[in-house]
Structure formats: C-alpha cells, structure tokens
Amino acid sequence: MRSTEIYEKNIENTRKDINEVNKGIDRVALLRGISFIVLIILGYQYFKKGSPIILGLSLVLIGVFIYLAITHTREKEKLRELELLISINDEHLRRAEGLWKDFSDKGEDFLKEDHPFTNDLDIFGESSLFQWINTTKTFYGRVALAKILSDSKLPTKSEVNKRQKSIRELADKLDFRQRLELIPLKHKSSIEKTENFLSWVKEENSWFLSSNVNLLRTIMPCISLITVLLIAFFKAPFSLFFLSLIINAGILSLKKKEIEKALEEIYSFKKNLAAYYEGIELIENQTFNEELNKSIKEKINSKDGVKASKEMKELSNIGELLFDRANMIYWLLNALLMWDFMLMARLEKWKVRNKDKVQNWLLALGDMEAYSSLSNVSYDKEHWVFPEILDEDIIEGEEIAHPLIIPQGVENSFNLNGELKTALITGSNMSGKSTFLRTIGINMILSYLGLPINGKSFKLGRMIPYTCMRTKDNLEERISSFYAEILRVKNIIEATKRGEKIFFLLDEIFKGTNSVDRHLGAEILIKQLMDKGAKGLVSTHDFELCDLEKEDRRIKNLHFREYYENNEIKFDYKLREGRSTTRNAVYLMKMAGIELLDKE
C-alpha cells in the first residue's frame, strides 16, 4: 500500500474514533448533568428531613460526580489527541503529495553564507530539503536535524550504511514516528531556544539541602498547623496563626531572589518538560534492531538502573506543583507549608542526581526526532533507490532527477569516472544547466545522509560538494557579488589544500568580470582544482572554454539545448554529449521588446 493511501486510511479511521469519543463525551456530560440535578434534590431533602440515608446517598453521588468529571476530562484529552493525529497524517499526506512548499518552518535561521553547500543546494530556506522533511517538534530535534543536514564532514562508507539501515527501520515504524510528533503538540510544547535549560540544570544551590534548612521546612509548617488546632479546639487567638505565617514568610524571603529565579525557570519549561519525559519514555519502550537507533536509545539508558523518563517525570511533576506565584492562594500555601523550600529541596536533589545526564537525554530525543524526519523520504518515496557508496572518487547516475522539483523533474544519466575529473556544461539560457548542477549536488547530500535518491541508480565515492552558484552583493559588509564569488572560490581552494575530497559545482564562474579575465580565470581554476584531486561540474556560456576538452583528457563537454515550435522557445532539459551549438539570448531580448538591428 502506498504511503498516501496509508495516511488517508489513518485519517478515515481516526475520524471514526473521534465520532465514538464524541458520543462517549455526550453520554458522560448527560450523566454529569443528571447526577448534579439529583445531588441538588438530595441536598434539599437532607436539609429538610436530615435523613442519614439521604446523606449517604449524597456522598456516594458526589463521588460519582467527581468520577464523571475526571472521565469527561480524560475523554476530552483523548479527543484532542485524535484531532492532532488527523492533522499529523494530513501534513504527512500533503508532504507525500508534494504540497509541502507552504509549510511554515523553512529553517532559514540555519543558513550560513560561508557554508560549502547549504545555500546553493536548497538545504534550508524556501522550497528546501528542511522544509520538505522536517517533522521535529522540539528545539533539540530541530537543531539536531539542521546539524545533520549541514554536516560538511564526510561520513565513512560504514557510517552511511548504518544511516541507511537506521532510516529503513524507522520508516517502518510509522506509529512510533507519529507518536513522537504528537507528544509535544499535545503538551503545546514550545520549539523556542532552550539552551539555558541545560545550564540552569547544572546550577546547584546546596543551601536548600543543608540540615538546618531541612529542619526549618519540617518544623515551621508543623508549628503553623498546631496554631490552627489551638485556634479550633482551645480558642487560641487568631493572631497566633497570622504570626506563624509572617514568621514563615520572613524565612522564605531570605532566599526570595534565588527561589524566584529557579522556580520561574522551571515554570517556564512546564509544557516542555511534560513533552520531554513522554518522548523519552516512548523511546525507552521502543525496540530497535539497527545499530544507530540502538545507540541513540542507549544515551537515555541509565547505568544505575533508574529510567531517564522517570527522572524527567519527577522534574515535570515539580513544575506541575507550581502555579501563579502572585496568586493569594499560592501565598497562603507557601507561608503555611514552606512550599517553596519543599520544592527547592526536591529540585536540588534532582539536580544532584541528574545534572550530568540530562543533556544526553535531550540530545538523544533530538537525534531520534531528526532521524525520524529523515525517514519520511524513505517511507514516502518507495520507488526511489538507495545509492551505493564506493571507495573510488567517481559518480555514476542513471536517470537522476532533482528531488525537490514538483512534479517530477526531468531525468538525466551522468557519469564522471576513470580519468575524467570535470564536465563542462554548456547550453542556452534557461536550458537547465544550473538545475542539473543542483540535481547532482543534492542527490550527493541525500546519499551521505543515508537516504534514497531520486533516480534509477546512483554510485558515488566520498566527495563533499563545494558550490559557487548563488552569489549576491552584501551592502552592509560592502561586498560585491563578484567579490563574494571570489570568497567562495577561495574556500574551495583552501579545502583542496587541506586535503579534503572535493566535488565542485561552479555555475557561470567569474561572471562579474570581463570575458577575457573570466575565461582565463576559469581555465586556471579548473586545472588547479583537478591537480589537487578535486572533481566537479562547471556550467558556462564561454564556448571557448570547451576547447579544454581537446587539450586535457580529464575534461569532457556536455550540453543542454533549446528548440523552437510555433515561434516559441522550448526546452527538453535533456543532457547531451559535446558542446552546445545554439544560443537564445537574441531571441529572448527580442521577446523583451529590444529592437535589434541586423548587421549587413
């Protein structure tokens, strides 16, 4: 069954479940209403007749009413989960059908101008790989996914194979992956930056664990409660109770700033903490067979036998005991029971136990979210193939297409093997040169991520793509587009000098200068890169550059072409051997209304 059919079936079944839950909610609401009315009648009868039987029935009915209220709340929560599941499956359906380009999170904040490939290969930003596959719902998951997608360190052949196995396994665990998405949504967990949470966890305050403080938080509430008993049974003055509250409040005020800072911090993370512990618990209870997935799970397994989810739930419970500290009820509770000291003691004990563990737990949760996002490609694109990583620095692709073009892009076969190191791509404007460079580049990235690629077959060695395609002026730093291009080229050259295995993708190199310098610079650069062991693709309008094929056996020419039909320009976007022999600039200028004079 295709992934789209499964998502549609999930939506259909979940809607049926929603109907049943709604019926149950209506029944519980009706019973609550009836029990409330009967309770009022019994109350009236009790006050009228004072029958102990009526009192007993009333107490039983109060218990029933509380039970129905709890059941009603649980059913409403279940209803919300089902509604969220529909939205999750609907989003997956849109993703599988290619309707993902309106997803709001595009990952633009992860773009870096000096990165080897993320800007030019649409890893982040508008219509990007991140926008397509991202299903992370926590800060740690989002950051983990971005880190994996932008990793410019070449993985080993073994690491790629492990990623492929991990992704295949996770792709088959659709229920697990959707539950991982559901949990943060259910708790309305924020995806905002939370690095300060980890630093806060490591900030200890042993004062709250000292024996004197332990004595105070035990004795002072007891004194307050004793004053209540004295007032109730021995008619002691009410001022005695107020005095005890004032003394307790005075003691609490000694550490007011420290308490407020710590408790306000945990209060701000309440929703996140609930999502974290349930997500970690979900991973703990899941069985994995593949090494990479097991290693992620291993990060949350405690050597002392205490479950990470149990510890995170304890922290979440502390957060749940907090509410508006400016509230009068909280002030009374605090002054009566030394509530803040009690919470701070629990919190500090938790920090002592877990301060060195919690980061690994949250990073593991993030890694699992990230690889679950990657597995969307494998699950939704069942006709795509996993590439083969070779020991040689070659590329052989059969019927390769761009994975982000919707509908399916044009397929082209391509190889750069043996002594060949560079392919010069020529062709007229809009014929497909730049798109082809990106097609090869992004399929290389998918390959190293352990993902299937959009093609019939793909074999490649381990070479990191370095691109120089989109360059623009930076007025703030007073950088012209040409100088920006120079900086990108410099990065590529420096990478080759460091001994990195480079696959360069150069689009209309040195287009910001005159034709003589452009030709000379491109020729020297290509030879220099090849001499350093790099391979790659260069698109160009400089037909003279194609003459390099005759003098250097490491270079070959490929081209795209246009054709005309009913006086309209057409493109088939098919890659062909040899250099281009056509031009369309004059035609396009005439289309723009430029009146060109024919030369005699």
Coordinates of C-alpha atoms in Angstrom, one line a residue:
M1 CA 0.0 0.0 0.0
R2 CA 1.3 3.5 -0.9
S3 CA 2.1 5.9 1.8
T4 CA -0.6 8.3 0.7
E5 CA -3.2 5.5 1.0
I6 CA -2.0 4.7 4.5
Y7 CA -2.3 8.4 5.6
E8 CA -5.8 8.6 4.1
K9 CA -6.8 5.4 5.8
N10 CA -5.3 6.7 9.1
I11 CA -7.4 9.9 8.8
E12 CA -10.5 7.9 8.0
N13 CA -10.1 5.5 11.0
T14 CA -9.2 8.4 13.3
R15 CA -12.4 10.3 12.3
K16 CA -14.4 7.2 13.2
D17 CA -12.6 7.1 16.6
I18 CA -13.5 10.8 17.1
N19 CA -17.2 10.1 16.5
E20 CA -17.1 7.3 19.1
V21 CA -15.3 9.5 21.6
N22 CA -17.7 12.4 21.0
K23 CA -20.6 10.0 21.7
G24 CA -18.9 9.0 24.9
I25 CA -18.4 12.6 25.9
D26 CA -22.0 13.3 25.3
R27 CA -23.0 10.4 27.5
V28 CA -20.7 11.4 30.3
A29 CA -22.0 15.0 30.1
L30 CA -25.6 13.8 30.3
L31 CA -24.8 11.6 33.3
R32 CA -23.0 14.5 35.0
G33 CA -26.0 16.7 34.4
I34 CA -28.4 14.1 35.8
S35 CA -26.1 13.4 38.8
F36 CA -25.8 17.1 39.5
I37 CA -29.6 17.6 39.5
V38 CA -30.2 14.6 41.7
L39 CA -27.5 15.8 44.0
I40 CA -29.3 19.1 44.4
I41 CA -32.6 17.3 45.1
L42 CA -30.9 15.0 47.7
G43 CA -29.3 18.0 49.3
Y44 CA -32.6 19.8 49.6
Q45 CA -34.2 16.6 51.0
Y46 CA -31.4 16.2 53.5
F47 CA -31.7 19.8 54.8
K48 CA -35.5 19.3 55.0
K49 CA -35.5 15.8 56.7
G50 CA -32.0 15.3 58.0
S51 CA -32.0 11.6 57.0
P52 CA -28.7 9.8 57.3
I53 CA -29.7 7.6 54.3
I54 CA -30.0 10.7 52.1
L55 CA -26.7 11.9 53.4
G56 CA -25.0 8.6 52.5
L57 CA -26.6 8.7 49.0
S58 CA -25.4 12.3 48.6
L59 CA -21.9 11.4 49.5
V60 CA -21.9 8.4 47.0
L61 CA -23.3 10.7 44.3
I62 CA -20.6 13.3 45.0
G63 CA -18.1 10.5 44.4
V64 CA -19.9 9.5 41.2
F65 CA -19.9 13.2 40.0
I66 CA -16.2 13.6 40.7
Y67 CA -15.5 10.3 38.8
L68 CA -17.6 11.5 35.8
A69 CA -15.8 14.9 35.8
I70 CA -12.4 13.1 35.7
T71 CA -13.7 10.8 32.9
H72 CA -15.0 13.8 31.0
T73 CA -11.6 15.5 31.2
R74 CA -9.8 12.3 30.0
E75 CA -12.2 11.9 27.1
K76 CA -11.6 15.5 26.1
E77 CA -7.9 14.9 26.2
K78 CA -8.3 11.8 24.1
L79 CA -10.4 13.8 21.6
R80 CA -7.7 16.4 21.3
E81 CA -5.1 13.7 20.7
L82 CA -7.2 12.2 17.9
E83 CA -7.7 15.6 16.3
L84 CA -3.9 16.2 16.4
L85 CA -3.3 12.7 14.8
I86 CA -5.5 13.8 12.0
S87 CA -3.5 17.0 11.5
I88 CA -0.3 15.0 11.6
N89 CA -1.5 12.5 9.0
D90 CA -2.8 15.3 6.9
E91 CA 0.6 17.0 7.0
H92 CA 2.3 13.7 6.0
L93 CA -0.2 13.3 3.2
R94 CA 0.5 16.8 1.9
R95 CA 4.2 16.1 2.1
A96 CA 3.9 12.8 0.2
E97 CA 1.7 14.5 -2.5
G98 CA 4.3 17.3 -3.0
L99 CA 2.2 20.0 -1.3
W100 CA 4.9 20.8 1.3
K101 CA 6.1 24.2 0.0
D102 CA 3.6 26.1 2.1
F103 CA 5.0 24.6 5.3
S104 CA 5.9 27.4 7.6
D105 CA 9.3 26.2 9.0
K106 CA 11.9 26.6 6.3
G107 CA 14.9 26.6 8.5
E108 CA 16.2 29.9 7.2
D109 CA 17.9 30.6 10.5
F110 CA 20.4 27.8 9.8
L111 CA 21.7 29.4 6.6
K112 CA 25.3 30.4 6.7
E113 CA 26.9 32.3 3.8
D114 CA 30.3 30.6 4.2
H115 CA 28.9 27.0 4.2
P116 CA 30.2 24.7 1.5
F117 CA 26.8 23.8 0.0
T118 CA 23.7 24.6 2.1
N119 CA 22.8 27.9 0.3
D120 CA 23.2 26.7 -3.3
L121 CA 21.7 23.2 -2.9
D122 CA 18.5 24.4 -1.1
I123 CA 19.1 22.6 2.1
F124 CA 17.5 25.4 4.1
G125 CA 15.1 28.2 3.1
E126 CA 12.3 28.5 0.5
S127 CA 11.4 25.2 -1.2
S128 CA 14.2 23.4 0.7
L129 CA 15.1 19.9 1.9
F130 CA 14.5 21.0 5.5
Q131 CA 11.1 22.5 4.7
W132 CA 10.1 19.2 3.0
I133 CA 11.2 16.6 5.5
N134 CA 11.1 18.3 8.9
T135 CA 8.7 16.8 11.4
T136 CA 10.6 17.7 14.6
K137 CA 8.6 19.3 17.3
T138 CA 11.2 20.1 19.9
F139 CA 14.0 22.6 20.0
Y140 CA 16.5 19.7 20.3
G141 CA 15.0 17.8 17.4
R142 CA 15.0 20.8 15.1
V143 CA 18.7 21.7 15.9
A144 CA 19.7 18.0 15.5
L145 CA 18.1 17.8 12.1
A146 CA 19.8 21.0 10.9
K147 CA 23.1 19.8 12.2
I148 CA 22.8 16.5 10.3
L149 CA 21.7 18.2 7.1
S150 CA 24.5 20.8 7.1
D151 CA 27.3 18.4 8.2
S152 CA 30.2 19.1 5.9
K153 CA 32.3 16.3 7.4
L154 CA 32.4 13.3 5.1
P155 CA 30.9 10.2 6.6
T156 CA 32.7 6.9 6.2
K157 CA 31.2 4.2 4.0
S158 CA 30.3 2.2 7.1
E159 CA 28.5 5.3 8.6
V160 CA 26.4 5.7 5.5
N161 CA 25.4 2.1 5.6
K162 CA 24.4 2.4 9.3
R163 CA 22.3 5.5 8.4
Q164 CA 20.6 3.7 5.6
K165 CA 19.7 0.8 7.9
S166 CA 18.5 3.2 10.7
I167 CA 16.3 5.1 8.2
R168 CA 14.8 1.9 6.8
E169 CA 13.9 0.7 10.3
L170 CA 12.4 4.0 11.3
A171 CA 10.5 4.2 8.1
D172 CA 8.7 1.0 9.0
K173 CA 7.7 2.4 12.5
L174 CA 5.1 4.9 11.3
D175 CA 3.0 4.7 14.6
F176 CA 6.2 5.4 16.7
R177 CA 7.2 8.3 14.5
Q178 CA 3.8 9.9 14.6
R179 CA 3.6 9.4 18.4
L180 CA 6.9 11.2 18.6
E181 CA 5.3 14.1 16.8
L182 CA 2.1 14.0 18.8
I183 CA 3.6 14.3 22.3
P184 CA 5.0 17.8 22.0
L185 CA 1.9 19.0 20.2
K186 CA -0.4 17.5 22.9
H187 CA 1.5 19.4 25.6
K188 CA 1.7 22.6 23.4
S189 CA 5.5 22.4 23.9
S190 CA 7.4 25.4 22.6
I191 CA 10.1 24.9 20.0
E192 CA 11.9 28.1 21.0
K193 CA 15.5 28.2 22.1
T194 CA 16.0 26.4 25.4
E195 CA 19.8 26.1 25.8
N196 CA 19.5 28.0 29.1
F197 CA 17.6 25.0 30.5
L198 CA 20.7 22.8 30.3
S199 CA 22.9 25.5 32.0
W200 CA 20.2 26.0 34.6
V201 CA 20.1 22.3 35.4
K202 CA 23.8 22.5 36.3
E203 CA 23.4 25.4 38.6
E204 CA 23.3 23.9 42.1
N205 CA 22.4 25.5 45.4
S206 CA 23.3 23.2 48.3
W207 CA 21.9 25.7 50.8
F208 CA 18.4 24.2 50.3
L209 CA 19.7 20.7 51.2
S210 CA 21.5 21.7 54.4
S211 CA 20.4 20.1 57.7
N212 CA 19.3 23.5 59.1
V213 CA 17.0 24.2 56.1
N214 CA 15.6 20.6 56.3
L215 CA 14.8 21.3 59.9
L216 CA 13.1 24.6 59.2
R217 CA 10.9 23.2 56.3
T218 CA 9.8 20.4 58.6
I219 CA 9.3 22.2 61.9
M220 CA 7.8 25.5 60.7
P221 CA 4.8 24.0 58.8
C222 CA 4.1 21.8 61.9
I223 CA 4.0 24.9 64.1
S224 CA 1.6 26.6 61.7
L225 CA -0.7 23.6 61.7
I226 CA -0.5 23.4 65.5
T227 CA -1.7 27.0 65.7
V228 CA -4.7 26.1 63.6
L229 CA -5.5 23.2 66.0
L230 CA -5.1 25.5 69.0
I231 CA -7.5 28.0 67.5
A232 CA -10.0 25.3 66.5
F233 CA -10.1 23.4 69.8
F234 CA -8.8 25.7 72.5
K235 CA -10.0 29.0 71.2
A236 CA -6.4 30.5 71.0
P237 CA -6.3 34.0 69.5
F238 CA -6.4 34.0 65.6
S239 CA -3.4 36.4 65.7
L240 CA -1.2 33.4 66.6
F241 CA -1.9 31.8 63.2
F242 CA -1.1 35.1 61.4
L243 CA 2.1 35.4 63.5
S244 CA 3.3 31.9 62.3
L245 CA 2.5 32.8 58.7
I246 CA 4.5 36.0 59.0
I247 CA 7.5 34.2 60.5
N248 CA 7.4 31.6 57.8
A249 CA 7.1 34.3 55.1
G250 CA 10.1 36.1 56.6
I251 CA 12.2 32.9 56.5
L252 CA 11.2 32.4 52.9
S253 CA 12.1 36.0 52.0
L254 CA 15.8 35.3 52.9
K255 CA 16.2 33.4 49.7
K256 CA 13.5 35.1 47.7
K257 CA 15.6 36.0 44.7
E258 CA 17.2 32.6 44.3
I259 CA 13.9 30.8 44.8
E260 CA 12.1 33.0 42.2
K261 CA 14.8 32.6 39.7
A262 CA 14.8 28.8 40.0
L263 CA 11.1 28.3 40.2
E264 CA 10.2 30.8 37.4
E265 CA 12.7 28.9 35.2
I266 CA 11.1 25.6 35.8
Y267 CA 7.6 27.2 35.5
S268 CA 8.5 28.5 32.0
F269 CA 9.5 24.9 31.0
K270 CA 6.4 23.2 32.3
K271 CA 5.0 22.3 29.0
N272 CA 8.3 21.3 27.5
L273 CA 9.2 19.0 30.5
A274 CA 6.0 17.0 30.1
A275 CA 6.8 16.6 26.4
Y276 CA 10.4 15.6 27.1
Y277 CA 9.6 12.9 29.6
E278 CA 6.9 11.3 27.5
G279 CA 9.1 11.4 24.4
I280 CA 12.0 9.8 26.3
E281 CA 9.6 7.2 27.7
L282 CA 8.4 6.4 24.2
I283 CA 11.9 5.8 23.0
E284 CA 12.7 3.7 26.1
N285 CA 9.7 1.4 25.4
Q286 CA 10.6 1.0 21.7
T287 CA 12.6 -2.0 20.4
F288 CA 15.3 -1.2 17.8
N289 CA 17.5 -3.7 15.9
E290 CA 19.7 -1.3 13.9
E291 CA 22.9 -0.1 15.5
L292 CA 22.4 3.7 15.1
N293 CA 18.9 3.6 16.6
K294 CA 20.1 1.4 19.4
S295 CA 23.0 3.8 20.1
I296 CA 20.5 6.7 20.4
K297 CA 18.4 4.8 22.8
E298 CA 21.5 3.8 24.8
K299 CA 22.1 7.5 25.5
I300 CA 19.0 7.6 27.7
N301 CA 19.6 4.3 29.4
S302 CA 21.0 4.9 32.9
K303 CA 23.7 2.6 34.2
D304 CA 22.3 2.8 37.7
G305 CA 19.0 1.3 36.6
V306 CA 17.0 4.5 37.0
K307 CA 14.9 5.3 33.9
A308 CA 15.5 8.7 32.3
S309 CA 11.8 9.0 31.8
K310 CA 11.1 8.6 35.5
E311 CA 13.6 11.3 36.4
M312 CA 12.3 13.7 33.8
K313 CA 8.8 13.0 35.0
E314 CA 9.9 13.9 38.5
L315 CA 11.1 17.2 37.2
S316 CA 7.9 17.7 35.3
N317 CA 5.9 16.9 38.5
I318 CA 7.8 19.6 40.3
G319 CA 6.8 22.0 37.6
E320 CA 3.2 20.9 37.8
L321 CA 3.2 21.8 41.5
L322 CA 3.8 25.4 40.6
F323 CA 1.2 27.9 39.6
D324 CA 0.9 31.7 39.6
R325 CA 3.1 32.7 42.5
A326 CA 1.4 36.1 42.7
N327 CA -1.9 34.4 43.5
M328 CA -3.1 34.8 47.1
I329 CA -3.8 31.1 47.4
Y330 CA -0.2 30.3 46.5
W331 CA 1.0 32.9 49.1
L332 CA -1.1 31.2 51.8
L333 CA 0.0 27.7 50.8
N334 CA 3.6 28.9 50.7
A335 CA 3.5 30.6 54.1
L336 CA 1.7 27.7 55.7
L337 CA 3.7 24.8 54.4
M338 CA 7.0 26.5 53.4
W339 CA 6.1 25.3 49.9
D340 CA 9.0 27.0 48.1
F341 CA 11.5 25.4 50.4
M342 CA 9.9 22.0 49.8
L343 CA 10.0 22.4 46.0
M344 CA 13.6 23.8 46.1
A345 CA 14.8 20.8 48.1
R346 CA 13.2 18.4 45.6
L347 CA 14.6 20.3 42.7
E348 CA 18.2 20.4 44.2
K349 CA 18.1 16.7 44.9
W350 CA 17.0 16.1 41.3
K351 CA 19.9 18.3 40.0
V352 CA 22.4 16.4 42.1
R353 CA 21.3 13.1 40.6
N354 CA 20.9 14.2 37.0
K355 CA 22.9 17.3 36.2
D356 CA 25.4 15.3 34.2
K357 CA 22.8 13.1 32.4
V358 CA 20.0 15.3 31.3
Q359 CA 21.9 16.8 28.3
N360 CA 22.4 13.3 26.8
W361 CA 18.7 12.5 27.3
L362 CA 17.6 15.6 25.5
L363 CA 20.2 15.2 22.7
A364 CA 19.1 11.6 22.2
L365 CA 15.4 12.7 22.0
G366 CA 16.5 15.3 19.4
D367 CA 18.5 12.8 17.4
M368 CA 15.6 10.4 17.3
E369 CA 13.3 13.2 16.0
A370 CA 15.9 14.1 13.4
Y371 CA 16.3 10.6 12.0
S372 CA 12.5 10.1 12.1
S373 CA 12.3 13.2 9.9
L374 CA 14.9 11.8 7.5
S375 CA 12.9 8.5 7.3
N376 CA 10.0 10.4 5.8
V377 CA 11.9 10.3 2.5
S378 CA 12.3 6.6 2.6
Y379 CA 8.7 6.0 3.6
D380 CA 7.0 8.4 1.1
K381 CA 9.3 7.7 -1.9
E382 CA 9.2 4.0 -2.0
H383 CA 10.2 4.0 -5.7
W384 CA 13.5 5.8 -5.0
V385 CA 16.6 3.8 -4.6
F386 CA 19.4 3.8 -2.0
P387 CA 22.7 4.7 -3.6
E388 CA 25.9 2.7 -3.4
I389 CA 28.9 4.3 -1.8
L390 CA 32.2 3.4 -3.5
D391 CA 35.8 3.6 -2.5
E392 CA 36.7 5.3 -5.7
D393 CA 36.1 9.0 -6.4
I394 CA 33.6 8.6 -9.2
I395 CA 30.0 9.3 -9.9
E396 CA 27.7 7.2 -12.0
G397 CA 24.0 8.1 -12.0
E398 CA 21.2 6.6 -14.2
E399 CA 18.0 8.6 -14.7
I400 CA 18.8 11.1 -11.9
A401 CA 16.3 13.9 -11.2
H402 CA 16.1 16.7 -8.7
P403 CA 14.3 15.6 -5.5
L404 CA 12.7 19.0 -4.7
I405 CA 11.1 19.7 -8.1
I406 CA 7.4 19.1 -8.2
P407 CA 6.1 17.4 -10.2
Q408 CA 8.9 15.0 -11.1
G409 CA 11.9 16.7 -12.7
V410 CA 13.5 15.6 -15.9
E411 CA 15.7 12.6 -15.5
N412 CA 19.3 12.5 -16.8
S413 CA 22.1 10.0 -16.7
F414 CA 25.6 11.1 -15.9
N415 CA 29.0 9.7 -15.1
L416 CA 32.3 11.1 -14.2
N417 CA 34.7 8.2 -13.8
G418 CA 38.0 6.9 -14.8
E419 CA 40.4 9.7 -15.7
L420 CA 37.6 12.2 -16.1
K421 CA 37.6 14.9 -13.5
T422 CA 35.5 17.8 -14.9
A423 CA 32.4 18.1 -17.0
L424 CA 31.8 21.5 -18.7
I425 CA 28.1 22.1 -19.1
T426 CA 27.0 24.5 -21.9
G427 CA 23.7 25.5 -23.1
S428 CA 21.4 28.5 -23.7
N429 CA 19.7 30.5 -21.1
M430 CA 17.0 28.5 -19.1
S431 CA 18.1 25.2 -20.7
G432 CA 18.7 23.5 -17.4
K433 CA 22.4 23.9 -16.6
S434 CA 22.1 25.3 -13.1
T435 CA 19.3 22.8 -12.1
F436 CA 21.4 19.9 -13.3
L437 CA 24.3 21.0 -11.1
R438 CA 21.9 21.2 -8.1
T439 CA 20.5 17.8 -9.1
I440 CA 23.8 16.1 -8.8
G441 CA 24.8 18.1 -5.6
I442 CA 21.6 17.5 -3.6
N443 CA 21.4 13.8 -4.6
M444 CA 25.0 13.5 -3.3
I445 CA 23.9 15.0 0.0
L446 CA 20.9 12.6 0.2
S447 CA 23.3 9.8 -0.4
Y448 CA 25.6 10.7 2.5
L449 CA 22.6 11.2 4.8
G450 CA 21.7 7.6 4.2
L451 CA 18.6 8.5 2.2
P452 CA 17.3 7.1 -1.1
I453 CA 17.9 9.3 -4.2
N454 CA 15.6 10.3 -7.0
G455 CA 16.9 8.1 -9.8
K456 CA 17.2 4.6 -11.1
S457 CA 20.7 4.0 -9.7
F458 CA 23.5 6.1 -8.2
K459 CA 27.0 5.1 -7.4
L460 CA 29.5 7.6 -5.9
G461 CA 32.6 8.0 -3.9
R462 CA 33.0 10.1 -0.8
M463 CA 33.4 13.7 -2.0
I464 CA 31.9 16.7 -0.3
P465 CA 30.1 19.2 -2.6
Y466 CA 31.6 22.7 -2.6
T467 CA 29.4 25.1 -4.5
C468 CA 29.7 28.6 -6.1
M469 CA 26.4 29.3 -7.7
R470 CA 24.3 31.9 -6.0
T471 CA 26.3 35.0 -5.0
K472 CA 25.0 38.4 -4.2
D473 CA 26.0 41.8 -3.0
N474 CA 26.3 42.4 0.7
L475 CA 25.9 46.2 1.2
E476 CA 26.3 46.0 4.9
E477 CA 29.8 44.4 4.6
R478 CA 30.5 46.3 1.3
I479 CA 30.9 43.1 -0.6
S480 CA 30.1 43.0 -4.3
S481 CA 28.7 39.8 -5.9
F482 CA 32.0 39.3 -7.8
Y483 CA 34.0 39.6 -4.6
A484 CA 31.5 37.2 -2.8
E485 CA 32.2 34.8 -5.6
I486 CA 35.9 35.2 -5.1
L487 CA 35.5 34.3 -1.4
R488 CA 33.5 31.2 -2.3
V489 CA 36.2 30.1 -4.7
K490 CA 38.9 30.8 -2.1
N491 CA 37.0 28.4 0.3
I492 CA 37.1 25.7 -2.3
I493 CA 40.8 26.1 -3.0
E494 CA 41.6 26.1 0.7
A495 CA 39.6 22.9 1.2
T496 CA 41.7 21.2 -1.5
K497 CA 44.9 22.4 0.1
R498 CA 43.7 20.8 3.4
G499 CA 43.4 17.5 1.5
E500 CA 39.6 17.3 1.5
K501 CA 37.9 15.3 -1.2
I502 CA 36.1 17.9 -3.1
F503 CA 33.3 17.8 -5.7
F504 CA 33.0 21.3 -7.0
L505 CA 29.8 22.8 -8.6
L506 CA 30.6 26.1 -10.3
D507 CA 27.8 28.0 -12.1
E508 CA 28.9 30.7 -14.6
I509 CA 32.2 31.2 -12.7
F510 CA 33.6 34.8 -12.6
K511 CA 30.5 36.2 -14.4
G512 CA 31.1 39.6 -12.7
T513 CA 34.2 40.4 -14.8
N514 CA 35.2 40.9 -18.4
S515 CA 35.2 38.0 -20.9
V516 CA 39.0 37.7 -21.2
D517 CA 39.6 37.6 -17.5
R518 CA 36.6 35.3 -17.0
H519 CA 37.9 32.8 -19.5
L520 CA 41.5 32.9 -18.2
G521 CA 40.4 32.7 -14.5
A522 CA 38.0 29.8 -15.1
E523 CA 40.6 27.8 -17.1
I524 CA 43.3 28.2 -14.4
L525 CA 40.9 27.4 -11.6
I526 CA 39.6 24.2 -13.2
K527 CA 43.1 22.9 -13.8
Q528 CA 44.2 23.9 -10.3
L529 CA 41.3 22.1 -8.7
M530 CA 41.9 19.0 -10.8
D531 CA 45.6 19.0 -10.0
K532 CA 44.6 18.9 -6.3
G533 CA 42.5 15.8 -6.9
A534 CA 39.1 17.5 -7.0
K535 CA 36.3 16.7 -9.4
G536 CA 33.2 18.5 -10.4
L537 CA 30.9 20.3 -12.8
V538 CA 31.2 23.7 -14.4
S539 CA 28.3 25.4 -16.2
T540 CA 29.4 28.2 -18.6
H541 CA 28.4 30.4 -21.5
D542 CA 32.0 30.6 -22.5
F543 CA 32.2 28.3 -25.6
E544 CA 35.9 28.9 -25.9
L545 CA 36.3 27.1 -22.5
C546 CA 35.0 24.0 -24.2
D547 CA 38.3 23.8 -26.2
L548 CA 39.9 22.4 -23.0
E549 CA 38.4 19.0 -23.8
K550 CA 40.8 18.8 -26.8
E551 CA 43.9 19.5 -24.7
D552 CA 43.1 17.9 -21.4
R553 CA 41.7 14.3 -21.3
R554 CA 40.4 14.9 -17.8
I555 CA 37.7 17.2 -19.2
K556 CA 34.6 16.5 -21.2
N557 CA 31.8 18.6 -22.7
L558 CA 28.1 18.1 -22.1
H559 CA 25.3 20.4 -23.1
F560 CA 21.6 21.2 -23.0
R561 CA 19.7 22.6 -25.9
E562 CA 16.6 24.5 -26.8
Y563 CA 14.3 24.2 -29.8
Y564 CA 11.6 26.3 -31.4
E565 CA 8.0 25.4 -32.1
N566 CA 5.4 27.8 -33.5
N567 CA 7.9 30.6 -33.0
E568 CA 8.1 29.7 -29.3
I569 CA 11.2 28.7 -27.4
K570 CA 11.1 25.2 -25.9
F571 CA 13.4 23.1 -23.7
D572 CA 13.5 19.4 -23.1
Y573 CA 16.1 19.6 -20.3
K574 CA 18.0 16.5 -21.5
L575 CA 21.7 16.3 -21.1
R576 CA 23.7 15.5 -24.3
E577 CA 27.3 14.8 -25.1
G578 CA 29.5 17.5 -26.6
R579 CA 29.4 21.3 -26.5
S580 CA 26.4 23.5 -27.2
T581 CA 25.9 24.9 -30.7
T582 CA 22.9 27.1 -30.1
R583 CA 22.2 30.4 -28.4
N584 CA 18.9 32.1 -27.4
A585 CA 19.9 35.4 -25.9
V586 CA 19.0 37.4 -29.1
Y587 CA 15.6 35.7 -29.2
L588 CA 14.9 36.5 -25.5
M589 CA 15.9 40.1 -26.0
K590 CA 13.5 40.4 -28.8
M591 CA 10.8 38.9 -26.6
A592 CA 11.6 41.7 -24.1
G593 CA 10.9 44.3 -26.8
I594 CA 14.5 45.2 -27.6
E595 CA 14.8 46.3 -31.2
L596 CA 18.0 44.7 -32.5
L597 CA 19.4 45.9 -35.9
D598 CA 20.6 43.1 -38.2
K599 CA 24.1 43.7 -39.3
E600 CA 24.8 44.0 -43.0

